Coordinates of C-alpha atoms in Angstrom, one line a residue:
Chain A
M530 CA -26.1 81.8 -3.3
L531 CA -23.4 82.3 -5.9
T532 CA -25.6 84.3 -8.3
N533 CA -26.4 86.9 -5.6
L534 CA -22.8 87.6 -4.7
K535 CA -21.5 91.0 -5.8
R536 CA -18.6 91.5 -8.2
I537 CA -16.2 91.9 -5.3
V538 CA -16.4 89.4 -2.5
V539 CA -14.1 90.0 0.5
V540 CA -13.4 87.1 2.9
V541 CA -12.4 88.0 6.4
G542 CA -12.3 86.2 9.8
H543 CA -10.2 84.9 12.7
Y544 CA -6.9 83.3 12.1
G545 CA -7.5 79.7 11.0
S546 CA -11.2 80.0 10.6
G547 CA -10.8 78.6 7.1
K548 CA -10.8 81.7 5.0
T549 CA -8.4 80.4 2.4
N550 CA -10.1 77.1 1.8
F551 CA -13.5 78.9 1.5
S552 CA -12.0 81.5 -0.9
V553 CA -10.5 78.9 -3.1
N554 CA -13.8 77.0 -3.3
L555 CA -15.7 80.2 -4.0
A556 CA -13.3 81.2 -6.8
V557 CA -13.5 77.8 -8.4
D558 CA -17.3 77.7 -8.2
L559 CA -17.8 81.3 -9.4
K560 CA -15.6 80.5 -12.4
A561 CA -17.6 77.4 -13.1
A562 CA -20.7 79.5 -13.0
G563 CA -19.3 81.5 -15.9
R564 CA -17.7 84.5 -14.2
D565 CA -14.2 85.9 -15.0
V566 CA -12.6 85.4 -11.6
I567 CA -9.4 86.6 -9.9
L568 CA -8.5 85.2 -6.5
V569 CA -6.7 87.9 -4.5
D570 CA -4.3 86.8 -1.7
L571 CA -4.3 89.8 0.6
D572 CA -2.7 88.1 3.6
I573 CA 0.3 90.1 4.7
V574 CA 0.4 88.5 8.2
N575 CA 0.8 84.8 7.8
P576 CA 3.4 83.3 5.4
Y577 CA 2.0 79.7 5.7
F578 CA -1.2 78.1 4.3
R579 CA -2.4 80.8 2.0
S580 CA -4.2 81.3 -1.3
A581 CA -1.0 81.9 -3.2
D582 CA -0.2 78.2 -2.6
F583 CA -2.8 77.2 -5.2
G584 CA -1.3 78.9 -8.2
A585 CA -1.2 75.7 -10.3
L586 CA -4.8 74.7 -9.5
L587 CA -6.0 78.2 -10.3
E588 CA -4.1 78.4 -13.5
E589 CA -5.6 75.0 -14.6
K590 CA -9.0 76.4 -13.9
G591 CA -8.4 79.6 -15.7
I592 CA -8.7 81.7 -12.5
G593 CA -6.3 84.7 -12.1
L594 CA -4.2 85.1 -9.0
I595 CA -2.9 88.3 -7.4
A596 CA -0.7 87.7 -4.4
P597 CA 1.8 89.8 -2.4
V598 CA 5.0 90.1 -4.3
Y599 CA 7.0 88.0 -1.9
A600 CA 4.3 85.4 -1.0
R601 CA 5.7 81.9 -0.7
S602 CA 9.2 83.2 -0.7
N603 CA 11.6 83.4 2.3
L604 CA 11.1 87.1 2.5
D605 CA 8.7 87.9 5.3
V606 CA 7.7 91.3 3.9
P607 CA 4.2 92.7 3.9
A608 CA 4.4 94.1 0.4
L609 CA 1.1 94.4 -1.5
D610 CA 0.7 94.1 -5.3
G611 CA -0.2 97.2 -7.4
R612 CA -2.3 95.0 -9.7
L613 CA -5.1 94.9 -7.2
D614 CA -5.8 98.6 -7.7
A615 CA -6.3 98.0 -11.4
V616 CA -8.7 95.1 -11.1
I617 CA -10.9 96.7 -8.4
E618 CA -12.0 99.1 -11.2
S619 CA -12.3 96.4 -13.8
D620 CA -15.4 94.2 -14.5
K621 CA -13.7 91.0 -13.2
T622 CA -15.1 89.1 -10.2
L623 CA -12.7 89.3 -7.3
V624 CA -12.5 86.9 -4.3
I625 CA -10.3 88.7 -1.8
D626 CA -8.8 86.4 0.8
V627 CA -7.8 88.7 3.7
G628 CA -5.3 87.9 6.5
G629 CA -6.6 86.9 9.9
D630 CA -8.1 89.1 12.6
D631 CA -7.9 92.9 12.6
A632 CA -4.1 92.7 11.9
G633 CA -4.9 91.1 8.6
A634 CA -7.8 93.3 7.9
A635 CA -5.6 96.4 8.1
A636 CA -4.4 95.7 4.6
L637 CA -8.0 95.7 3.4
G638 CA -8.6 99.1 4.9
R639 CA -6.2 100.6 2.4
Y640 CA -8.6 99.6 -0.4
S641 CA -11.9 100.3 1.3
A642 CA -12.6 103.7 -0.3
M643 CA -11.7 102.3 -3.7
I644 CA -13.9 99.3 -3.3
R645 CA -16.9 101.5 -2.3
E646 CA -16.3 103.7 -5.3
A647 CA -16.3 100.6 -7.6
G648 CA -19.8 99.7 -6.4
G649 CA -19.2 98.1 -3.0
C650 CA -18.7 94.5 -2.1
D651 CA -19.9 91.6 -0.1
V652 CA -17.8 91.2 3.1
L653 CA -18.1 87.6 4.4
Y654 CA -17.1 86.8 7.9
V655 CA -15.9 83.2 8.2
V656 CA -16.5 81.6 11.6
N657 CA -15.6 78.2 13.1
A658 CA -17.2 77.2 16.3
Y659 CA -14.4 74.7 17.0
R660 CA -11.6 77.2 16.6
Y661 CA -10.0 78.3 19.9
L662 CA -10.8 81.9 20.9
T663 CA -13.9 82.0 18.7
R664 CA -15.9 79.1 20.3
T665 CA -18.7 81.4 21.5
S666 CA -20.8 83.8 19.4
E667 CA -19.7 86.5 21.8
E668 CA -16.0 85.9 21.1
A669 CA -16.7 85.6 17.3
A670 CA -18.7 88.9 17.4
E671 CA -16.0 90.7 19.2
I672 CA -13.4 89.8 16.6
L673 CA -15.9 90.8 13.8
G674 CA -16.1 94.3 15.3
E675 CA -12.3 94.5 15.5
I676 CA -12.0 93.5 11.8
E677 CA -14.7 96.0 10.7
R678 CA -12.8 98.9 12.3
K679 CA -9.5 98.0 10.6
A680 CA -11.1 97.1 7.3
R681 CA -13.2 100.2 7.2
L682 CA -15.9 98.1 5.6
E683 CA -19.0 96.5 7.1
V684 CA -19.4 92.8 7.2
T685 CA -22.5 91.8 5.2
A686 CA -22.9 88.2 6.1
V687 CA -21.5 85.3 8.2
V688 CA -20.2 82.1 6.7
N689 CA -20.4 79.2 9.0
N690 CA -17.3 77.2 8.3
S691 CA -17.3 75.2 11.6
N692 CA -15.1 72.1 11.3
L693 CA -12.6 70.0 13.2
A694 CA -10.4 69.3 10.2
D695 CA -10.3 65.6 9.1
I696 CA -12.3 64.3 12.1
T697 CA -15.4 66.6 11.4
T698 CA -18.7 64.8 11.5
A699 CA -22.1 66.0 10.0
D700 CA -23.3 66.4 13.6
D701 CA -20.4 68.7 14.4
I702 CA -21.5 71.0 11.6
V703 CA -25.2 70.7 12.5
S704 CA -24.7 71.6 16.1
S705 CA -22.8 74.8 15.1
A706 CA -25.7 76.4 13.2
G707 CA -27.1 78.2 16.3
Y708 CA -23.7 79.6 17.1
A709 CA -23.3 81.1 13.6
E710 CA -26.9 82.5 13.6
E711 CA -26.3 84.1 17.0
T712 CA -23.1 85.7 15.8
A713 CA -24.9 87.1 12.7
R714 CA -27.9 88.3 14.8
R715 CA -25.6 90.4 17.0
Y716 CA -24.8 92.5 13.9
G717 CA -28.2 92.2 12.2
I718 CA -26.8 90.4 9.2
P719 CA -27.7 87.0 7.7
V720 CA -25.8 83.7 7.7
L721 CA -24.9 83.4 4.0
C722 CA -24.3 79.6 4.2
T723 CA -23.0 76.7 6.2
T724 CA -20.0 75.0 4.5
A725 CA -19.7 71.2 4.6
W726 CA -17.1 68.9 3.2
K727 CA -18.7 67.5 0.1
K728 CA -19.1 64.0 1.5
L729 CA -20.9 65.4 4.5
A730 CA -23.1 67.9 2.7
A731 CA -26.1 65.7 2.2
G732 CA -26.3 64.6 5.8
V733 CA -25.9 68.2 7.0
G734 CA -28.6 69.4 4.7
E735 CA -31.1 66.9 6.0
K736 CA -30.7 68.1 9.5
L737 CA -30.6 71.8 8.7
P738 CA -33.7 72.2 6.5
G739 CA -34.1 75.7 5.0
R740 CA -30.5 76.6 5.5
E741 CA -28.1 77.2 2.6
I742 CA -25.5 74.4 2.7
Y743 CA -22.3 75.1 0.6
P744 CA -20.5 71.9 -0.2
V745 CA -16.7 72.4 -0.3
D746 CA -13.6 70.5 -1.3
I747 CA -10.6 70.5 1.0
Y748 CA -7.8 72.3 -0.8
V749 CA -5.7 73.3 2.2
K750 CA -3.8 70.2 3.1
K751 CA -0.8 69.1 5.1
P752 CA 2.2 67.6 3.3
W753 CA 1.3 64.0 4.4
E754 CA -2.4 64.4 3.3
V755 CA -1.5 65.1 -0.4
Chain B
M1033 CA -13.9 62.1 24.4
S1034 CA -16.4 63.1 21.7
S1035 CA -15.0 65.2 18.9
T1036 CA -17.2 68.1 19.9
Q1037 CA -15.1 68.6 23.0
K1038 CA -12.1 69.1 20.8
M1039 CA -11.0 72.3 19.2
L1040 CA -8.9 73.4 16.3
M1041 CA -5.6 75.0 17.4
K1042 CA -2.6 76.2 15.5
G1043 CA 0.6 74.6 16.8
N1044 CA 2.1 77.8 18.1
E1045 CA -1.1 78.7 20.0
A1046 CA -1.4 75.2 21.5
L1047 CA 2.2 75.4 22.7
A1048 CA 1.5 78.7 24.5
E1049 CA -1.8 77.6 26.0
A1050 CA -0.4 74.3 27.1
A1051 CA 2.5 76.1 28.9
I1052 CA 0.0 78.3 30.7
Q1053 CA -2.0 75.3 31.7
A1054 CA 1.2 73.6 32.9
G1055 CA 1.7 76.4 35.3
C1056 CA 4.0 78.6 33.4
H1057 CA 3.0 82.2 34.1
H1058 CA 6.3 83.8 33.0
F1059 CA 7.1 84.1 29.3
F1060 CA 9.9 86.1 27.8
G1061 CA 10.2 86.3 24.0
Y1062 CA 11.0 88.1 20.9
P1063 CA 9.1 87.7 17.6
I1064 CA 10.4 85.6 14.7
T1065 CA 8.6 83.7 12.0
P1066 CA 7.4 81.0 12.2
Q1067 CA 6.9 81.0 16.0
T1068 CA 5.6 84.5 16.5
E1069 CA 2.1 83.3 17.5
V1070 CA 3.5 81.8 20.7
A1071 CA 4.6 85.2 21.8
A1072 CA 1.4 86.9 20.4
Y1073 CA -0.7 84.4 22.3
M1074 CA 1.2 85.0 25.5
A1075 CA 1.0 88.7 25.1
K1076 CA -2.8 88.5 25.0
K1077 CA -3.3 85.9 27.7
M1078 CA -0.7 86.5 30.4
P1079 CA -2.1 89.9 31.5
K1080 CA -5.5 88.2 32.0
I1081 CA -4.2 85.6 34.3
G1082 CA -1.8 87.8 36.3
G1083 CA 1.2 86.3 34.6
T1084 CA 4.2 88.0 33.1
Y1085 CA 4.6 88.5 29.3
M1086 CA 7.7 90.4 28.4
Q1087 CA 8.8 91.2 24.9
A1088 CA 12.5 91.5 25.4
E1089 CA 14.8 93.8 23.4
S1090 CA 16.4 90.7 21.9
E1091 CA 16.6 86.9 22.1
I1092 CA 19.6 87.2 24.4
A1093 CA 17.7 89.4 26.8
A1094 CA 14.8 87.0 26.7
I1095 CA 16.8 83.9 27.7
N1096 CA 18.5 85.8 30.5
M1097 CA 15.1 86.9 31.8
V1098 CA 14.2 83.2 31.8
Y1099 CA 17.5 82.6 33.8
G1100 CA 16.3 85.2 36.4
A1101 CA 12.8 83.9 36.6
A1102 CA 13.9 80.2 36.9
S1103 CA 16.3 81.2 39.6
A1104 CA 13.4 82.5 41.6
G1105 CA 11.8 79.1 41.3
V1106 CA 8.9 79.8 38.9
R1107 CA 8.1 78.0 35.7
A1108 CA 9.6 80.1 32.9
M1109 CA 9.7 79.8 29.2
T1110 CA 11.0 81.4 26.0
S1111 CA 10.4 80.5 22.4
S1112 CA 12.1 81.3 19.1
S1113 CA 13.1 79.9 15.8
S1114 CA 16.5 78.8 14.6
P1115 CA 18.5 82.0 14.3
G1116 CA 17.0 83.2 17.6
I1117 CA 18.0 79.9 19.4
S1118 CA 21.6 80.5 18.3
L1119 CA 21.4 83.9 20.1
K1120 CA 20.0 82.2 23.2
S1121 CA 22.8 79.5 23.3
E1122 CA 24.9 81.4 25.9
G1123 CA 21.9 81.7 28.2
I1124 CA 21.0 78.1 27.8
S1125 CA 24.6 77.1 28.9
Y1126 CA 24.3 79.4 31.9
L1127 CA 20.9 77.8 32.8
A1128 CA 22.3 74.3 32.5
G1129 CA 25.4 75.3 34.5
S1130 CA 23.2 76.7 37.2
D1131 CA 20.9 73.6 37.3
L1132 CA 17.9 75.6 36.4
P1133 CA 14.7 74.2 34.9
C1134 CA 12.9 76.1 32.1
L1135 CA 11.3 75.5 28.7
I1136 CA 12.8 76.6 25.4
V1137 CA 10.8 76.2 22.3
N1138 CA 12.5 76.1 18.9
V1139 CA 10.0 76.2 15.9
Q1140 CA 12.8 75.5 13.4
R1141 CA 13.1 77.3 10.1
G1142 CA 15.5 77.1 7.1
S1143 CA 19.1 78.0 7.9
P1144 CA 22.1 78.6 8.3
G1145 CA 22.3 82.3 9.0
L1146 CA 19.0 84.1 8.6
G1147 CA 18.0 81.2 6.3
G1148 CA 14.3 81.3 5.5
I1149 CA 10.9 81.1 7.1
Q1150 CA 9.8 77.6 5.9
P1151 CA 10.0 74.4 8.0
S1152 CA 13.3 72.7 8.7
Q1153 CA 15.0 70.2 11.1
A1154 CA 18.5 71.5 10.6
D1155 CA 19.0 72.4 14.3
Y1156 CA 19.2 68.7 15.4
W1157 CA 22.9 68.9 16.0
Q1158 CA 22.5 72.2 17.9
A1159 CA 19.7 70.8 20.1
T1160 CA 21.3 67.5 20.9
R1161 CA 25.1 68.2 20.7
A1162 CA 25.7 71.9 21.5
P1163 CA 22.7 73.9 22.7
G1164 CA 25.3 76.0 24.4
H1165 CA 29.0 75.8 25.3
G1166 CA 30.3 73.2 27.7
D1167 CA 29.5 69.7 29.1
L1168 CA 25.8 69.8 29.2
H1169 CA 22.5 68.4 27.9
V1170 CA 19.0 69.7 27.6
L1171 CA 16.0 67.5 27.4
V1172 CA 14.8 67.6 23.8
F1173 CA 11.3 66.6 22.9
A1174 CA 10.2 66.0 19.3
P1175 CA 6.5 66.2 18.8
S1176 CA 4.9 65.2 15.5
S1177 CA 1.3 66.4 16.1
I1178 CA -0.3 69.3 17.9
Q1179 CA -1.8 67.0 20.5
E1180 CA 1.6 65.5 21.2
M1181 CA 3.1 69.0 21.4
V1182 CA 0.6 69.9 24.0
D1183 CA 1.2 66.7 26.1
M1184 CA 5.0 67.2 25.8
V1185 CA 4.8 70.8 27.1
F1186 CA 3.5 69.3 30.4
D1187 CA 6.1 66.6 30.4
A1188 CA 8.9 69.0 29.6
F1189 CA 8.1 71.3 32.5
D1190 CA 7.8 68.3 34.9
L1191 CA 11.1 66.7 33.9
A1192 CA 12.9 70.0 33.8
D1193 CA 11.8 70.7 37.4
C1194 CA 12.4 67.1 38.5
Y1195 CA 16.0 67.0 37.2
R1196 CA 16.7 70.7 37.4
M1197 CA 17.7 71.1 33.8
P1198 CA 16.4 73.1 30.8
A1199 CA 14.0 71.3 28.4
M1200 CA 13.5 72.0 24.8
I1201 CA 10.6 71.4 22.4
L1202 CA 12.1 71.0 19.0
A1203 CA 9.3 71.7 16.6
D1204 CA 9.3 73.1 13.1
G1205 CA 7.5 75.6 11.1
M1206 CA 5.0 73.1 9.8
L1207 CA 4.0 72.0 13.4
G1208 CA 3.9 75.6 14.5
Q1209 CA 1.7 76.9 11.7
M1210 CA -0.7 74.0 11.0
M1211 CA -3.9 73.4 12.8
E1212 CA -5.3 70.2 14.2
P1213 CA -8.1 69.2 16.6
I1214 CA -6.8 68.9 20.1
S1215 CA -7.9 68.7 23.7
F1216 CA -6.0 69.8 26.8
P1217 CA -5.3 67.1 29.4
E1218 CA -7.2 67.5 32.6
K1219 CA -4.2 67.2 34.8
Q1220 CA -3.2 68.7 38.1
V1221 CA -0.1 70.8 37.7
K1222 CA 2.7 69.0 39.5
T1223 CA 4.6 71.1 41.9
Y1224 CA 8.2 70.6 42.8
D1225 CA 9.7 71.9 46.0
K1226 CA 12.3 74.5 45.0
S1227 CA 12.7 76.0 48.5
G1228 CA 16.1 74.3 48.9
W1229 CA 17.8 76.3 46.2
S1230 CA 15.6 79.1 44.7
T1231 CA 16.4 82.7 45.3
S1232 CA 12.9 83.5 46.4
G1233 CA 13.7 85.6 49.4
H1234 CA 15.3 84.4 52.7
Q1235 CA 13.5 87.0 54.9
H1236 CA 16.5 86.7 57.3
K1237 CA 15.4 83.2 58.3
R1238 CA 17.9 81.2 56.5
A1239 CA 21.3 81.5 54.7
H1240 CA 20.9 83.0 51.2
H1241 CA 20.9 80.8 48.2
I1242 CA 23.3 81.3 45.3
V1243 CA 22.3 80.4 41.8
N1244 CA 25.5 80.4 39.8
S1245 CA 27.5 78.7 37.1
L1246 CA 31.0 80.1 38.1
Y1247 CA 33.2 77.9 40.2
L1248 CA 36.6 79.2 41.4
Q1249 CA 38.3 75.8 41.8
P1250 CA 38.5 73.4 38.9
E1251 CA 37.9 70.4 41.2
E1252 CA 34.8 72.0 42.6
L1253 CA 33.5 72.6 39.0
E1254 CA 34.4 69.1 38.0
A1255 CA 32.5 67.6 41.0
K1256 CA 29.5 69.7 40.1
I1257 CA 29.6 68.5 36.4
L1258 CA 30.1 64.8 37.5
E1259 CA 27.0 65.1 39.8
R1260 CA 25.0 66.6 36.9
F1261 CA 26.1 63.8 34.6
Q1262 CA 24.9 61.2 37.1
R1263 CA 21.5 62.9 36.8
Y1264 CA 21.7 62.8 33.0
E1265 CA 22.3 59.0 33.3
E1266 CA 19.1 58.7 35.4
V1267 CA 17.2 60.7 32.7
K1268 CA 18.5 58.4 30.0
A1269 CA 17.4 55.3 31.9
K1270 CA 14.0 56.5 32.8
H1271 CA 12.8 59.0 30.1
T1272 CA 14.0 57.9 26.7
R1273 CA 10.9 57.8 24.5
C1274 CA 10.2 56.4 21.0
E1275 CA 7.4 55.0 19.0
E1276 CA 7.7 52.0 16.7
Y1277 CA 5.4 51.5 13.8
L1278 CA 5.1 48.3 11.8
M1279 CA 8.4 47.2 13.3
E1280 CA 7.4 43.6 14.3
D1281 CA 8.4 42.0 11.0
A1282 CA 10.3 45.0 9.5
E1283 CA 13.3 44.1 7.2
Y1284 CA 13.9 47.7 6.4
V1285 CA 13.8 50.6 8.9
V1286 CA 13.1 54.3 8.4
V1287 CA 14.0 56.6 11.3
A1288 CA 12.3 60.0 11.3
Y1289 CA 11.0 62.5 13.9
G1290 CA 8.7 65.5 14.0
A1291 CA 6.5 66.5 11.1
T1292 CA 8.8 64.5 8.8
S1293 CA 7.7 61.3 10.5
R1294 CA 4.1 62.0 9.5
I1295 CA 5.2 62.0 5.8
V1296 CA 7.3 58.9 6.3
R1297 CA 4.4 57.1 8.0
S1298 CA 2.4 57.7 4.9
S1299 CA 5.2 56.4 2.7
V1300 CA 5.7 53.4 4.9
N1301 CA 2.0 52.5 4.4
S1302 CA 2.4 52.8 0.7
A1303 CA 5.5 50.7 0.7
R1304 CA 3.7 48.0 2.7
E1305 CA 1.0 48.0 0.1
K1306 CA 3.7 47.2 -2.4
G1307 CA 4.9 44.3 -0.3
I1308 CA 8.0 45.9 1.2
K1309 CA 8.4 45.0 4.8
V1310 CA 9.4 48.4 6.2
G1311 CA 8.8 49.9 9.6
L1312 CA 9.2 53.3 11.2
I1313 CA 11.1 54.2 14.4
R1314 CA 10.1 57.6 15.6
P1315 CA 12.2 59.2 18.4
L1316 CA 9.9 61.2 20.7
T1317 CA 13.0 62.4 22.7
L1318 CA 16.1 63.4 20.8
W1319 CA 18.1 63.7 24.0
P1320 CA 18.1 61.2 25.5
Y1321 CA 18.1 59.4 22.1
P1322 CA 16.4 56.1 21.8
Y1323 CA 19.4 54.1 20.6
A1324 CA 18.0 50.8 22.1
P1325 CA 15.1 50.1 19.7
I1326 CA 17.4 50.9 16.7
E1327 CA 20.1 48.6 18.1
K1328 CA 17.5 45.9 18.6
A1329 CA 16.3 46.1 15.0
A1330 CA 19.9 45.9 13.8
E1331 CA 20.6 42.9 16.1
R1332 CA 17.4 41.2 14.8
G1333 CA 18.8 41.4 11.3
A1334 CA 17.2 44.4 9.7
K1335 CA 18.8 44.7 6.2
A1336 CA 19.1 48.5 6.0
F1337 CA 18.3 51.7 7.7
L1338 CA 17.2 55.1 6.3
S1339 CA 17.1 58.4 8.2
V1340 CA 14.7 60.9 6.7
E1341 CA 15.0 64.5 7.8
M1342 CA 14.5 68.1 6.7
S1343 CA 18.2 68.7 6.8
M1344 CA 21.4 67.6 5.1
G1345 CA 21.6 64.6 7.5
Q1346 CA 22.1 65.2 11.2
M1347 CA 20.1 62.6 13.1
V1348 CA 21.5 60.0 10.8
D1349 CA 24.7 60.2 13.0
D1350 CA 22.7 58.8 15.9
V1351 CA 21.2 56.1 13.7
R1352 CA 24.7 55.1 12.7
I1353 CA 25.9 55.0 16.4
A1354 CA 23.0 52.7 17.2
V1355 CA 23.4 50.4 14.1
N1356 CA 27.1 50.4 14.8
G1357 CA 28.1 48.9 11.4
R1358 CA 25.7 46.0 11.5
A1359 CA 23.7 47.2 8.4
P1360 CA 24.0 50.0 5.9
V1361 CA 22.6 53.3 7.1
S1362 CA 21.7 55.9 4.5
F1363 CA 20.0 59.3 4.5
F1364 CA 17.4 61.2 2.5
G1365 CA 16.3 64.7 3.1
R1366 CA 15.2 68.0 1.7
T1367 CA 16.6 71.2 3.3
G1368 CA 16.3 75.0 3.2
G1369 CA 12.6 75.0 3.9
V1370 CA 11.6 72.3 1.4
I1371 CA 9.4 69.6 2.7
P1372 CA 9.9 66.1 1.3
T1373 CA 6.8 64.6 -0.3
P1374 CA 5.4 61.1 0.6
A1375 CA 6.2 60.0 -3.0
E1376 CA 9.9 61.0 -2.7
V1377 CA 10.2 59.1 0.5
L1378 CA 8.5 56.1 -1.0
S1379 CA 10.9 56.1 -3.8
E1380 CA 13.8 56.2 -1.3
I1381 CA 12.3 53.2 0.6
E1382 CA 12.0 51.3 -2.7
K1383 CA 15.7 52.1 -3.5
M1384 CA 16.7 50.8 0.0
A1385 CA 14.6 47.6 -0.5
G1386 CA 16.1 47.2 -4.0
G1387 CA 19.6 47.3 -2.5
D1388 CA 20.4 50.7 -4.2
R1389 CA 21.0 52.4 -0.9

């Protein structure tokens, strides 16, 4: 899965679908696979639980971070960072973690022409069947359409990130496979992978033969889970 | 209930959905981080269910719209974050002075002034001592999980209607922004007969009702306040809530509420592993405050008490009132939007047990 990803990988989705946790995992794994990776926090909507929170981890792993100038500060200003323009045209691998829904995708729209000129990108739409307001493939597909219009980029694949936080079971993930496939089918695109918390991945894999299972660590944590 | 019937919701969304399910179809708000999703959710959902969502021109306008809607006898709500609650304080006083039920949500952020946008609990004094001017109380609920927040929204509307007083959910930015798996209770919405006082139209069939907080004679106003305070006594007797954790044999007691109590619980577990007999008292209502379980622990001979808050020490005043000099009461907190870590709190518990506090 990782080897087939384009140089620029854009991660979009509904608020709280798990874009940030997926993006951090992807950045870490692409780096481990030998790529020169920069994680881009493009979320100008939500000041909490964002990629910019993982500066120390990324630095330790040798992954670059580009985040809005005022991310993690008390200034709730949607100011983007000019460094992104420069790296889009570089040879670095970019994982771009976009803000939720179409509101978040608006920031991406500003870069769409540039990204196309630089050779295009994978746009991954993260879905969670247990997330309120995207519990059916119909609802998930509707939000996908809204995001595409604002992003001015087409979604290329669905990432099934269905989970119920710390109470997720392998069966919860397995039973969400059809939902993700139906969401993807509505747009004629593939399901890139189904994510599973590393300790659940083997169990999920057994019950979903032939599907790409992407084992993930949980990086996005609450203060009492640290 | 199997986990598949649950869903992941952000605290702010859950607050809004719970309110709608509790029969609140009238929301008046104004955006402010970190509670904006409450208003955003209401804006999307209210038109679909025939309810009212109004983005007011200010927080002051929003609370006065609640005043109007509550006068007409419907379940009404507003939400904001710390600076916005200060703006609403005049309206809250008028609501209390007019014996009107409503729900006010405060998703607290760093302060004073404009402060910051990260979580805080520095509005404890405001919520419990002076949510507005005058002799008044509002019911104050302090959830520590999204599920509890949902359940408390139902309770808050019910008690507000029952006792004809405003209720507040005192949350914080962490609770508002984080996601947890939840389910909505399958409850019938309780309805309270408001026909005896609400200004819902007399159709020339009865004398008109007056909803008002102005009384021309001091004695009349005093009588009104005394009657209200009798109701407050009933609320105190019947609806004070708190949770005790590992308190049976506790020699040391930590008191914490809201998101902070989740951190403290984790620290209490670590301290227990180190052999420190420490327990947690977690108030679920901040007004009325659960003095009794703290008093009981002090009477039983607990050696020391520690209040942990995301503030410079506000609830610690109530812990001191309850302990009443029987044991040392100390405070630990982080403020300005900084969240204490489980390790920091553990270190404070160790200090307390070592006699350094």
